Coordinates of C-alpha atoms in Angstrom, one line a residue:
Chain A
M1 CA -193.8 -157.1 -143.7
S2 CA -194.2 -160.2 -145.9
L3 CA -197.1 -161.4 -148.1
L4 CA -197.9 -165.0 -148.4
V5 CA -199.9 -166.1 -151.5
V6 CA -201.5 -169.4 -152.4
G7 CA -202.9 -170.1 -155.7
S8 CA -202.4 -171.6 -159.1
V9 CA -199.2 -171.8 -161.4
A10 CA -200.2 -172.6 -164.9
F11 CA -199.3 -172.7 -168.6
D12 CA -201.9 -170.7 -170.5
T13 CA -202.8 -170.8 -174.1
V14 CA -204.6 -167.8 -174.9
E15 CA -206.1 -166.3 -178.1
T16 CA -207.3 -162.9 -178.5
P17 CA -208.1 -160.8 -181.5
F18 CA -204.8 -159.4 -181.3
G19 CA -202.6 -162.4 -181.2
K20 CA -201.8 -165.9 -179.6
V21 CA -199.5 -167.3 -177.0
E22 CA -199.0 -171.0 -176.2
E23 CA -198.0 -172.3 -173.0
A24 CA -197.0 -168.9 -171.5
L25 CA -196.7 -168.6 -167.7
G26 CA -199.8 -168.0 -165.9
G27 CA -202.1 -168.9 -162.9
S28 CA -203.3 -166.7 -160.1
A29 CA -200.4 -167.1 -157.8
L30 CA -197.9 -166.0 -160.5
Y31 CA -199.9 -162.9 -161.7
F32 CA -200.4 -162.0 -157.9
S33 CA -196.7 -162.7 -157.0
T34 CA -195.2 -160.6 -159.8
S35 CA -197.5 -157.7 -159.3
A36 CA -197.1 -157.7 -155.5
S37 CA -193.3 -158.1 -155.7
Y38 CA -193.0 -154.6 -156.7
F39 CA -194.2 -153.4 -153.2
T40 CA -193.4 -156.2 -150.6
D41 CA -191.7 -159.5 -149.9
V42 CA -193.8 -162.4 -151.4
N43 CA -193.7 -166.0 -150.4
L44 CA -195.4 -168.3 -152.8
V45 CA -197.3 -171.5 -152.3
A46 CA -198.3 -173.5 -155.3
V47 CA -197.7 -176.7 -157.0
V48 CA -196.0 -177.5 -160.5
G49 CA -195.4 -180.8 -162.3
D50 CA -192.1 -182.3 -163.4
D51 CA -192.5 -180.8 -166.7
F52 CA -191.9 -177.4 -165.3
P53 CA -188.6 -176.2 -166.4
E54 CA -186.2 -174.8 -163.7
D55 CA -185.4 -171.7 -165.7
T56 CA -189.0 -170.9 -166.0
T57 CA -189.1 -169.6 -162.5
D58 CA -186.1 -167.7 -162.9
F59 CA -188.2 -164.6 -163.6
L60 CA -190.0 -164.8 -160.3
A61 CA -186.6 -165.4 -158.5
S62 CA -185.4 -162.3 -160.2
R63 CA -188.3 -160.3 -158.8
G64 CA -187.3 -161.6 -155.3
V65 CA -190.4 -163.9 -154.8
N66 CA -189.7 -166.5 -152.4
L67 CA -190.2 -170.1 -154.1
D68 CA -189.7 -172.1 -151.0
G69 CA -193.2 -173.2 -151.0
L70 CA -193.4 -174.1 -154.6
Q71 CA -194.0 -177.8 -154.6
R72 CA -192.9 -180.0 -157.6
T73 CA -194.8 -183.2 -157.9
S74 CA -194.7 -186.0 -160.4
G75 CA -197.1 -185.3 -163.3
E76 CA -198.0 -182.3 -165.5
T77 CA -198.5 -178.6 -164.5
F78 CA -202.0 -177.1 -164.6
R79 CA -202.9 -176.1 -168.2
W80 CA -205.7 -173.5 -169.3
K81 CA -206.8 -172.8 -172.7
G82 CA -209.0 -169.8 -173.4
K83 CA -210.0 -167.3 -176.1
Y84 CA -211.6 -163.7 -176.1
G85 CA -213.5 -162.1 -178.6
Y86 CA -213.7 -158.3 -179.1
D87 CA -215.5 -158.3 -175.7
L88 CA -212.3 -158.7 -173.7
N89 CA -214.5 -158.7 -170.4
E90 CA -215.2 -162.4 -171.0
A91 CA -213.1 -165.4 -171.5
I92 CA -214.3 -168.5 -173.3
T93 CA -212.5 -171.5 -171.7
L94 CA -211.6 -174.0 -174.4
D95 CA -209.8 -176.5 -172.1
T96 CA -208.8 -177.0 -168.5
Q97 CA -206.4 -179.5 -167.3
L98 CA -205.9 -179.4 -163.5
N99 CA -203.2 -182.2 -163.7
V100 CA -200.9 -182.0 -160.4
F101 CA -203.1 -179.0 -159.2
G102 CA -206.0 -181.4 -158.7
D103 CA -204.2 -183.3 -155.6
F104 CA -202.5 -179.8 -154.5
H105 CA -202.6 -179.5 -150.6
P106 CA -200.7 -176.3 -149.5
E107 CA -197.7 -176.9 -147.1
L108 CA -196.2 -173.8 -145.7
P109 CA -192.4 -173.9 -145.0
E110 CA -191.6 -173.0 -141.4
D111 CA -190.4 -169.4 -142.5
Y112 CA -193.8 -168.7 -144.2
R113 CA -195.9 -169.2 -141.1
S114 CA -195.2 -165.8 -139.6
A115 CA -196.6 -164.0 -142.7
S116 CA -198.1 -160.6 -141.7
H117 CA -200.3 -160.6 -144.8
V118 CA -202.1 -163.4 -146.7
F119 CA -203.9 -163.6 -150.1
L120 CA -205.8 -166.8 -150.6
A121 CA -206.3 -166.6 -154.5
N122 CA -209.1 -168.5 -156.2
I123 CA -208.9 -172.2 -155.2
D124 CA -211.0 -174.7 -153.1
P125 CA -212.1 -173.0 -150.0
E126 CA -211.3 -176.1 -148.1
L127 CA -207.6 -175.5 -149.0
Q128 CA -207.8 -172.0 -148.3
L129 CA -208.8 -172.9 -144.7
E130 CA -205.8 -175.3 -144.6
V131 CA -203.4 -172.4 -145.3
L132 CA -205.0 -170.3 -142.8
Q133 CA -204.8 -172.9 -140.0
Q134 CA -200.8 -173.1 -140.9
V135 CA -200.3 -169.3 -140.5
E136 CA -199.7 -168.2 -136.9
D137 CA -201.1 -164.8 -136.4
P138 CA -201.6 -162.9 -139.6
E139 CA -202.7 -159.1 -139.4
F140 CA -204.7 -159.2 -142.8
V141 CA -206.1 -161.9 -144.9
A142 CA -207.8 -161.5 -148.1
L143 CA -209.6 -164.1 -150.3
D144 CA -210.7 -164.5 -154.0
T145 CA -213.2 -167.1 -155.0
M146 CA -215.3 -168.1 -158.0
N147 CA -218.7 -169.2 -159.1
F148 CA -217.6 -172.9 -159.0
W149 CA -217.0 -172.8 -155.3
I150 CA -220.1 -170.6 -154.7
E151 CA -222.1 -173.3 -156.4
G152 CA -220.4 -176.4 -155.3
K153 CA -218.7 -175.5 -151.8
K154 CA -220.8 -172.7 -150.3
D155 CA -220.7 -174.0 -146.7
A156 CA -216.8 -174.2 -146.7
L157 CA -216.6 -170.9 -148.5
L158 CA -218.8 -169.4 -145.7
E159 CA -216.6 -170.9 -142.9
T160 CA -213.4 -169.6 -144.7
L161 CA -215.0 -166.1 -145.3
S162 CA -215.6 -165.7 -141.4
H163 CA -212.0 -165.9 -141.0
V164 CA -210.8 -163.2 -143.5
D165 CA -210.5 -159.4 -143.4
M166 CA -211.1 -158.8 -147.2
V167 CA -212.9 -160.5 -150.1
V168 CA -211.7 -159.7 -153.8
I169 CA -214.3 -160.8 -156.1
N170 CA -215.7 -160.3 -159.5
E171 CA -218.9 -158.5 -159.9
T172 CA -221.0 -161.3 -161.1
E173 CA -219.8 -163.7 -158.5
A174 CA -220.5 -161.0 -155.7
R175 CA -224.1 -161.0 -157.0
Q176 CA -224.1 -164.8 -156.9
L177 CA -222.6 -165.2 -153.5
A178 CA -225.0 -162.6 -152.0
D179 CA -227.9 -163.9 -154.1
E180 CA -228.8 -160.1 -154.7
A181 CA -228.7 -158.2 -158.1
N182 CA -228.0 -154.8 -156.7
I183 CA -224.2 -154.5 -156.3
V184 CA -224.2 -152.1 -153.3
Q185 CA -226.8 -154.5 -151.5
A186 CA -224.7 -157.5 -152.4
A187 CA -221.5 -156.0 -150.8
H188 CA -223.1 -155.2 -147.6
S189 CA -224.7 -158.6 -147.6
I190 CA -221.2 -160.1 -148.1
L191 CA -219.6 -157.9 -145.4
E192 CA -222.1 -159.4 -142.9
M193 CA -220.5 -162.8 -143.6
G194 CA -217.5 -161.7 -141.8
P195 CA -215.0 -159.6 -143.7
D196 CA -214.5 -155.8 -143.1
F197 CA -213.7 -155.1 -146.8
I198 CA -214.9 -155.9 -150.2
A199 CA -213.1 -155.1 -153.3
I200 CA -215.5 -155.8 -156.3
K201 CA -213.7 -156.2 -159.7
R202 CA -215.5 -154.8 -162.8
G203 CA -212.9 -155.6 -165.5
E204 CA -212.5 -152.7 -167.9
Y205 CA -215.0 -150.6 -165.7
G206 CA -212.6 -150.4 -162.6
A207 CA -213.2 -151.7 -158.9
L208 CA -215.2 -150.8 -156.1
L209 CA -214.3 -151.0 -152.3
F210 CA -216.9 -151.1 -149.8
T211 CA -216.6 -151.0 -146.0
E212 CA -219.5 -150.8 -143.6
R213 CA -219.6 -147.0 -143.9
D214 CA -217.6 -146.1 -147.1
T215 CA -217.6 -146.7 -150.7
F216 CA -214.6 -145.9 -153.0
F217 CA -214.4 -146.3 -156.8
A218 CA -211.2 -146.9 -158.6
P219 CA -211.6 -146.8 -162.3
A220 CA -209.7 -149.0 -164.8
Y221 CA -207.5 -146.6 -167.1
P222 CA -209.0 -146.5 -170.6
L223 CA -206.2 -148.1 -172.7
E224 CA -205.8 -147.7 -176.3
A225 CA -204.5 -151.3 -176.9
V226 CA -205.8 -154.0 -174.6
F227 CA -204.2 -157.2 -175.7
D228 CA -204.9 -159.9 -173.2
P229 CA -207.0 -159.5 -170.0
T230 CA -206.0 -162.9 -168.6
G231 CA -204.5 -162.4 -165.0
A232 CA -205.8 -158.9 -164.6
G233 CA -207.9 -159.5 -161.7
D234 CA -205.0 -161.4 -159.9
T235 CA -202.6 -158.5 -160.9
F236 CA -205.0 -156.0 -159.5
A237 CA -205.1 -158.0 -156.1
G238 CA -201.4 -158.3 -156.2
G239 CA -200.9 -154.6 -156.4
L240 CA -203.7 -154.1 -153.8
L241 CA -202.4 -156.5 -151.2
G242 CA -198.7 -155.7 -152.0
Y243 CA -199.3 -152.1 -151.3
I244 CA -201.3 -152.8 -148.0
S245 CA -198.6 -155.1 -147.0
Q246 CA -195.8 -152.5 -147.8
N247 CA -197.7 -149.9 -145.7
G248 CA -198.2 -152.3 -142.9
H249 CA -201.1 -150.5 -141.5
L250 CA -204.6 -149.7 -142.7
N251 CA -206.3 -146.5 -142.9
P252 CA -209.0 -145.3 -145.4
Q253 CA -206.4 -143.2 -147.5
H254 CA -203.9 -146.1 -147.8
L255 CA -206.7 -148.3 -148.7
R256 CA -208.1 -146.0 -151.6
Q257 CA -204.3 -145.7 -152.8
A258 CA -204.1 -149.5 -152.7
M259 CA -207.2 -149.8 -154.9
V260 CA -205.7 -147.4 -157.5
V261 CA -202.2 -149.2 -157.2
G262 CA -204.2 -152.3 -158.0
S263 CA -205.7 -150.8 -160.9
C264 CA -202.4 -149.4 -162.3
M265 CA -200.8 -152.8 -162.0
A266 CA -203.8 -154.5 -163.9
S267 CA -203.5 -151.8 -166.6
F268 CA -199.9 -152.8 -167.2
C269 CA -201.0 -156.5 -167.3
V270 CA -203.4 -156.3 -170.0
E271 CA -201.1 -154.4 -172.4
E272 CA -199.3 -157.6 -173.1
F273 CA -199.7 -161.3 -173.3
S274 CA -199.0 -163.5 -170.2
L275 CA -196.7 -161.7 -167.5
D276 CA -194.9 -159.7 -170.2
G277 CA -196.4 -156.4 -169.2
L278 CA -195.2 -157.0 -165.7
R279 CA -191.8 -158.0 -166.3
E280 CA -189.9 -154.8 -166.6
L281 CA -191.4 -152.0 -164.6
D282 CA -190.0 -149.8 -162.1
S283 CA -191.2 -147.4 -159.4
Q284 CA -191.1 -144.6 -161.7
S285 CA -193.4 -145.9 -164.2
I286 CA -195.7 -147.1 -161.7
A287 CA -195.9 -143.7 -160.0
S288 CA -196.3 -142.2 -163.4
R289 CA -199.2 -144.3 -164.1
F290 CA -200.7 -143.6 -160.8
S291 CA -200.6 -140.0 -161.7
K292 CA -202.6 -140.6 -164.9
F293 CA -205.3 -142.0 -162.7
E294 CA -205.4 -139.1 -160.7
K295 CA -205.8 -137.0 -163.6
L296 CA -208.4 -139.3 -165.1
V297 CA -210.9 -138.8 -162.2
S298 CA -210.1 -135.3 -160.8
F299 CA -212.4 -132.4 -160.8
E300 CA -212.9 -129.5 -158.6
P301 CA -215.8 -128.9 -155.9
L302 CA -218.8 -126.9 -157.0
E303 CA -218.6 -123.2 -156.0
S304 CA -222.3 -122.7 -156.4
L305 CA -225.2 -123.9 -158.5
Chain B
M1 CA -227.6 -118.1 -171.8
S2 CA -230.4 -120.5 -173.0
L3 CA -230.4 -124.0 -174.1
L4 CA -232.4 -125.4 -176.8
V5 CA -233.5 -129.1 -177.0
V6 CA -235.3 -131.0 -179.8
G7 CA -236.4 -134.6 -179.1
S8 CA -239.2 -136.7 -178.2
V9 CA -242.0 -136.5 -175.6
A10 CA -243.7 -139.7 -174.9
F11 CA -245.9 -141.9 -172.7
D12 CA -243.9 -144.8 -171.4
T13 CA -245.2 -148.1 -169.9
V14 CA -242.2 -149.5 -168.1
E15 CA -241.8 -152.6 -166.1
T16 CA -238.8 -153.3 -164.0
P17 CA -238.4 -156.2 -161.2
F18 CA -239.3 -153.4 -158.7
G19 CA -242.7 -152.2 -160.0
K20 CA -244.6 -151.0 -163.1
V21 CA -245.8 -147.5 -164.5
E22 CA -248.3 -147.0 -167.2
E23 CA -248.2 -144.1 -169.7
A24 CA -246.0 -142.1 -167.5
L25 CA -244.3 -138.9 -168.8
G26 CA -241.2 -139.8 -170.8
G27 CA -239.2 -139.1 -174.0
S28 CA -235.6 -137.8 -174.4
A29 CA -236.6 -134.1 -174.5
L30 CA -238.7 -134.4 -171.3
Y31 CA -236.0 -136.0 -169.2
F32 CA -233.3 -133.7 -170.8
S33 CA -235.4 -130.6 -170.0
T34 CA -236.2 -131.5 -166.7
S35 CA -232.8 -132.1 -165.8
A36 CA -231.3 -129.0 -167.5
S37 CA -233.9 -126.9 -165.9
Y38 CA -232.0 -127.0 -162.7
F39 CA -229.2 -125.0 -164.3
T40 CA -230.3 -122.8 -167.1
D41 CA -233.2 -121.6 -169.3
V42 CA -234.6 -124.4 -171.4
N43 CA -236.5 -123.9 -174.6
L44 CA -238.2 -127.2 -175.8
V45 CA -238.9 -128.3 -179.3
A46 CA -241.0 -131.5 -179.6
V47 CA -244.4 -132.8 -180.7
V48 CA -247.5 -134.2 -178.8
G49 CA -250.9 -135.5 -180.2
D50 CA -254.3 -134.2 -179.2
D51 CA -254.4 -136.9 -176.5
F52 CA -251.8 -135.0 -174.6
P53 CA -253.6 -133.3 -171.6
E54 CA -252.8 -129.8 -170.8
D55 CA -252.1 -130.3 -167.3
T56 CA -249.4 -132.9 -168.0
T57 CA -247.1 -130.3 -169.0
D58 CA -247.9 -128.1 -166.0
F59 CA -244.8 -129.7 -164.3
L60 CA -242.4 -128.7 -167.0
A61 CA -243.9 -125.2 -166.9
S62 CA -243.5 -125.1 -163.2
R63 CA -239.7 -126.0 -163.8
G64 CA -239.7 -122.9 -166.0
V65 CA -239.2 -124.8 -169.3
N66 CA -240.4 -122.7 -172.3
L67 CA -242.9 -124.7 -174.0
D68 CA -243.5 -122.3 -177.1
G69 CA -241.9 -124.9 -179.4
L70 CA -244.1 -128.0 -178.4
Q71 CA -246.4 -128.6 -181.4
R72 CA -249.7 -130.1 -180.9
T73 CA -250.8 -132.3 -183.7
S74 CA -253.8 -134.3 -184.4
G75 CA -253.2 -137.9 -183.6
E76 CA -251.7 -139.7 -180.7
T77 CA -248.6 -139.0 -178.8
F78 CA -245.6 -141.3 -179.1
R79 CA -245.7 -144.3 -176.9
W80 CA -243.0 -146.7 -175.8
K81 CA -243.4 -149.9 -173.8
G82 CA -240.4 -151.7 -172.4
K83 CA -239.1 -153.8 -169.4
Y84 CA -235.8 -154.4 -167.7
G85 CA -234.7 -157.8 -165.9
Y86 CA -232.3 -157.5 -163.0
D87 CA -229.5 -156.3 -165.4
L88 CA -230.9 -152.7 -165.4
N89 CA -228.5 -151.8 -168.3
E90 CA -230.6 -153.0 -170.9
A91 CA -234.1 -152.3 -171.8
I92 CA -236.1 -154.8 -173.8
T93 CA -238.5 -152.9 -175.9
L94 CA -241.9 -154.4 -176.1
D95 CA -243.7 -151.9 -178.2
T96 CA -243.0 -148.5 -180.1
Q97 CA -245.8 -146.5 -181.6
L98 CA -244.3 -143.5 -183.3
N99 CA -247.7 -141.8 -183.7
V100 CA -247.4 -138.1 -184.3
F101 CA -243.6 -138.2 -183.8
G102 CA -243.5 -140.0 -187.1
D103 CA -244.3 -137.1 -189.2
F104 CA -242.4 -134.6 -186.8
H105 CA -240.7 -131.6 -188.3
P106 CA -239.1 -129.2 -185.9
E107 CA -240.0 -125.5 -186.1
L108 CA -238.4 -123.0 -184.0
P109 CA -240.3 -120.1 -182.6
E110 CA -238.5 -116.8 -183.3
D111 CA -237.2 -116.3 -179.9
Y112 CA -235.6 -119.8 -179.9
R113 CA -233.3 -118.9 -182.9
S114 CA -230.8 -117.1 -180.8
A115 CA -230.1 -119.8 -178.6
S116 CA -226.6 -120.0 -177.5
H117 CA -226.6 -123.7 -176.5
V118 CA -228.3 -126.7 -178.5
F119 CA -229.0 -130.3 -177.8
L120 CA -229.9 -132.5 -180.4
A121 CA -231.5 -135.6 -178.7
N122 CA -231.7 -138.9 -180.5
I123 CA -233.9 -138.4 -183.4
D124 CA -233.5 -138.6 -187.2
P125 CA -230.1 -136.8 -188.1
E126 CA -231.8 -135.0 -191.0
L127 CA -234.2 -133.5 -188.4
Q128 CA -231.2 -132.4 -186.1
L129 CA -229.7 -130.6 -189.3
E130 CA -233.1 -128.9 -190.0
V131 CA -233.0 -127.6 -186.5
L132 CA -229.3 -126.3 -186.8
Q133 CA -230.3 -124.5 -190.0
Q134 CA -232.8 -122.5 -188.0
V135 CA -230.7 -121.6 -185.1
E136 CA -228.7 -118.4 -185.8
D137 CA -225.3 -118.6 -184.3
P138 CA -225.0 -121.0 -181.4
E139 CA -222.0 -121.3 -179.2
F140 CA -222.1 -124.9 -178.4
V141 CA -224.0 -127.8 -180.1
A142 CA -224.3 -131.3 -178.7
L143 CA -225.8 -134.3 -180.3
D144 CA -227.0 -137.7 -179.2
T145 CA -227.9 -140.7 -181.7
M146 CA -228.4 -144.4 -181.7
N147 CA -227.8 -147.8 -183.6
F148 CA -231.0 -147.2 -185.7
W149 CA -229.6 -144.1 -187.4
I150 CA -226.0 -145.4 -187.4
E151 CA -227.1 -148.5 -189.5
G152 CA -229.8 -146.6 -191.5
K153 CA -228.8 -142.9 -192.0
K154 CA -224.9 -142.9 -191.6
D155 CA -224.3 -140.3 -194.3
A156 CA -226.8 -137.8 -192.9
L157 CA -225.4 -138.6 -189.4
L158 CA -221.9 -137.9 -190.7
E159 CA -222.9 -134.6 -192.1
T160 CA -224.7 -133.4 -189.0
L161 CA -221.8 -134.6 -186.8
S162 CA -219.5 -132.3 -188.8
H163 CA -221.4 -129.4 -187.5
V164 CA -221.6 -130.2 -183.8
D165 CA -219.2 -129.5 -180.8
M166 CA -219.8 -132.6 -178.8
V167 CA -221.2 -136.1 -179.1
V168 CA -223.0 -137.7 -176.2
I169 CA -223.4 -141.3 -176.9
N170 CA -223.7 -144.9 -175.5
E171 CA -220.6 -147.1 -175.4
T172 CA -222.0 -149.6 -177.6
E173 CA -223.0 -147.0 -180.1
A174 CA -219.7 -145.3 -180.1
R175 CA -218.2 -148.7 -181.1
Q176 CA -220.7 -149.0 -183.7
L177 CA -220.2 -145.7 -185.2
A178 CA -216.5 -145.9 -185.2
D179 CA -216.5 -149.5 -186.3
E180 CA -213.8 -150.0 -183.6
A181 CA -214.0 -152.3 -180.6
N182 CA -211.6 -150.5 -178.4
I183 CA -213.2 -147.6 -176.7
V184 CA -210.5 -145.2 -176.7
Q185 CA -209.7 -145.7 -180.4
A186 CA -213.5 -145.5 -181.3
A187 CA -213.6 -142.0 -179.3
H188 CA -210.6 -140.6 -181.0
S189 CA -212.0 -141.8 -184.5
I190 CA -215.4 -140.2 -183.8
L191 CA -213.4 -136.9 -182.9
E192 CA -212.0 -136.9 -186.4
M193 CA -215.4 -136.7 -187.7
G194 CA -215.7 -133.2 -186.6
P195 CA -216.8 -132.8 -182.8
D196 CA -214.1 -131.6 -180.2
F197 CA -215.7 -133.4 -177.4
I198 CA -217.3 -136.9 -177.0
A199 CA -219.1 -138.1 -173.8
I200 CA -219.5 -141.8 -173.9
K201 CA -222.3 -143.1 -171.5
R202 CA -221.6 -146.6 -169.8
G203 CA -224.9 -146.9 -167.8
E204 CA -224.1 -147.9 -164.2
Y205 CA -220.5 -147.8 -164.9
G206 CA -220.3 -144.0 -165.6
A207 CA -219.2 -141.9 -168.4
L208 CA -216.1 -141.0 -170.1
L209 CA -215.2 -137.6 -171.6
F210 CA -212.6 -137.5 -174.5
T211 CA -210.9 -134.5 -176.1
E212 CA -208.1 -135.0 -178.4
R213 CA -205.7 -134.6 -175.6
D214 CA -207.6 -135.4 -172.5
T215 CA -209.6 -138.2 -171.0
F216 CA -212.0 -137.7 -167.9
F217 CA -214.0 -140.4 -166.2
A218 CA -217.2 -139.7 -164.1
P219 CA -218.5 -142.6 -162.3
A220 CA -222.0 -143.3 -161.8
Y221 CA -223.1 -143.4 -158.1
P222 CA -223.5 -147.0 -156.6
L223 CA -227.1 -146.8 -155.5
E224 CA -228.8 -149.3 -153.1
A225 CA -232.0 -148.9 -155.1
V226 CA -232.3 -148.3 -158.7
F227 CA -235.9 -148.7 -159.8
D228 CA -235.8 -147.4 -163.3
P229 CA -233.1 -146.5 -165.7
T230 CA -235.4 -145.1 -168.4
G231 CA -234.3 -141.7 -169.4
A232 CA -231.0 -142.0 -167.4
G233 CA -228.9 -141.1 -170.5
D234 CA -230.9 -138.1 -171.5
T235 CA -231.1 -136.9 -167.9
F236 CA -227.3 -137.1 -167.7
A237 CA -227.0 -135.2 -170.9
G238 CA -229.5 -132.5 -169.5
G239 CA -227.1 -132.0 -166.4
L240 CA -224.2 -131.9 -168.7
L241 CA -225.4 -129.4 -171.2
G242 CA -227.5 -127.6 -168.4
Y243 CA -224.2 -126.9 -166.4
I244 CA -222.2 -126.0 -169.4
S245 CA -224.8 -123.5 -170.7
Q246 CA -225.1 -122.1 -167.0
N247 CA -221.4 -121.4 -167.1
G248 CA -221.6 -120.2 -170.5
H249 CA -217.8 -120.9 -171.1
L250 CA -215.8 -123.9 -171.7
N251 CA -212.6 -124.7 -169.9
P252 CA -211.4 -128.3 -168.9
Q253 CA -212.4 -127.8 -165.2
H254 CA -216.0 -126.8 -165.9
L255 CA -216.2 -129.6 -168.5
R256 CA -215.2 -132.1 -165.9
Q257 CA -217.8 -130.8 -163.3
A258 CA -220.4 -130.8 -166.0
M259 CA -219.9 -134.6 -166.5
V260 CA -220.2 -135.1 -162.8
V261 CA -223.3 -132.8 -162.5
G262 CA -224.8 -135.1 -165.4
S263 CA -224.0 -138.2 -163.4
C264 CA -225.6 -136.7 -160.4
M265 CA -228.7 -136.0 -162.1
A266 CA -228.8 -139.4 -163.7
S267 CA -228.6 -140.9 -160.0
F268 CA -231.5 -138.9 -158.9
C269 CA -233.4 -140.2 -162.1
V270 CA -233.0 -143.8 -161.6
E271 CA -234.1 -143.9 -158.0
E272 CA -237.8 -143.5 -159.1
F273 CA -240.0 -144.1 -162.0
S274 CA -240.6 -141.7 -164.8
L275 CA -239.6 -138.3 -163.9
D276 CA -240.4 -138.7 -160.3
G277 CA -236.8 -138.5 -159.1
L278 CA -236.3 -135.2 -160.8
R279 CA -239.4 -133.4 -159.7
E280 CA -238.4 -131.9 -156.3
L281 CA -234.8 -131.3 -156.2
D282 CA -233.1 -128.2 -155.1
S283 CA -229.6 -126.7 -155.2
Q284 CA -228.6 -128.0 -152.0
S285 CA -229.6 -131.8 -152.7
I286 CA -227.8 -131.5 -156.1
A287 CA -224.6 -130.1 -154.3
S288 CA -224.9 -132.6 -151.5
R289 CA -224.8 -135.6 -154.1
F290 CA -222.0 -133.9 -156.2
S291 CA -220.1 -134.0 -152.9
K292 CA -220.6 -137.7 -152.5
F293 CA -219.3 -138.1 -156.1
E294 CA -216.1 -136.3 -154.9
K295 CA -215.8 -138.6 -151.8
L296 CA -216.5 -141.8 -154.1
V297 CA -213.4 -141.2 -156.3
S298 CA -210.9 -139.2 -154.1
F299 CA -207.5 -140.5 -153.1
E300 CA -204.2 -139.0 -152.1
P301 CA -201.2 -138.8 -154.4
L302 CA -198.4 -141.4 -153.8
E303 CA -195.6 -140.2 -151.6
S304 CA -193.1 -142.7 -152.7
L305 CA -193.1 -146.4 -153.7

């Protein structure tokens, strides 16, 4: 099984109440790839500028991520600058420089086209569709999006949505996409747009999975120290899709485990700045954190009332 | 086992995007009592004015709630008026008239003094302490509070806190009480003030239970129709304390079940205005909803990674 991801690679400058990093590795595709690399073979499609040092990608290569689809273009790499207050659920964007990402058109190397699983990270829905047109016959396709595209490219987004199996999206954006305040109704309304599954991310409150008939809730782990929530959503998606791709088949129990695996990976992500929380994990530490999630929500059936 | 509750009885006028009720039954003690009455014997201490019609309490009496401690005083009953937007997590208070509640001093009838379990709903911490001084030797005491007392009567609140076993409190208020943004650290800091247990209410995101060594998360049930969140927190506390009192003893598994029972009862509460969602339940409908909570969060252990 292999997992294709298309998204952004960026340099992030992030300030939280607990510290600051300048021009650290970031972007949806990097968080996603790193997280997913613990579970499956990842093929990355993204673009960087000629300011992107060769050795910066060494880490990804060391994680076994295939970088054949990482384009290098004349210009500067995408940069994002943001800060968080004590409410770590909401980032304040201070500066966005799209740079080479502004003209990005994903081109899939030949050996990427047979990908069994695909994640279309949060980029222009027209580009997401371009990717899908280059993939031969994927088993499972998931998509993320954001308010910017919901407002500005709704038709293209709806077209792309009709070709995917799963949506992974923030709670506020789910409400906006469905034009519906109640999250259960919003989820079902989005399922009617095409996908069979919708995973709704609620930041430190966990994530919900809806299918037409079923609802599952994966909590976020209550951590004593959250340093930097940047990338948590893409890290969640990386764990989720990585685990789905590793298992290769979809059944309700695997999907539930995959949601918790996503939550696990996100919990490692937010404990450090940039990708630092994801650099040195192993199967044992992931399995151990997964067990903590089991303990967090486990309770016995009622015998009587 | 018996459960003593002291708190407010009110007439609420509430507007949500889905409708409006005028002068409907409300108040912390009424929501709590109704909810707890499905599990244990409840003894109510509160005050109403001479405008409070005899037959309005018939419902509580029909639920077996002991009203001997319900004082009737010359004046008007406490009234609250509020509204909610589509974000049902936050009420906007339009009007508060304390009326007879402003001069309330709880007096416990003789047969209330042997209560095994006590819930001090959100009232002046000095009054909460007055109640405790009148109870002989309770096995388990829990307390709720709010920003108004945390800001204005911190010393009295800390004194009362040192005499209770459990705090049941909103997330924002837990942060404020502990003066700490991280919720895990806030919880542990509050445990150091005296209680052995803290239940942190997160509205539609569920509730967390912390002890010194353990953390449990009870989700809120994702509902297709939430009409009126008024009283959900007190209904949660009623289920939680009612179930603890019914079982009579505390062990980690019962506590976890009690948290989920609280969440169950709150899920019934928000489906209707005022107490209407809690009027006609039976053991079977509660047990059936409890099973839905099990299904909502259940997942299998990882076999391997």
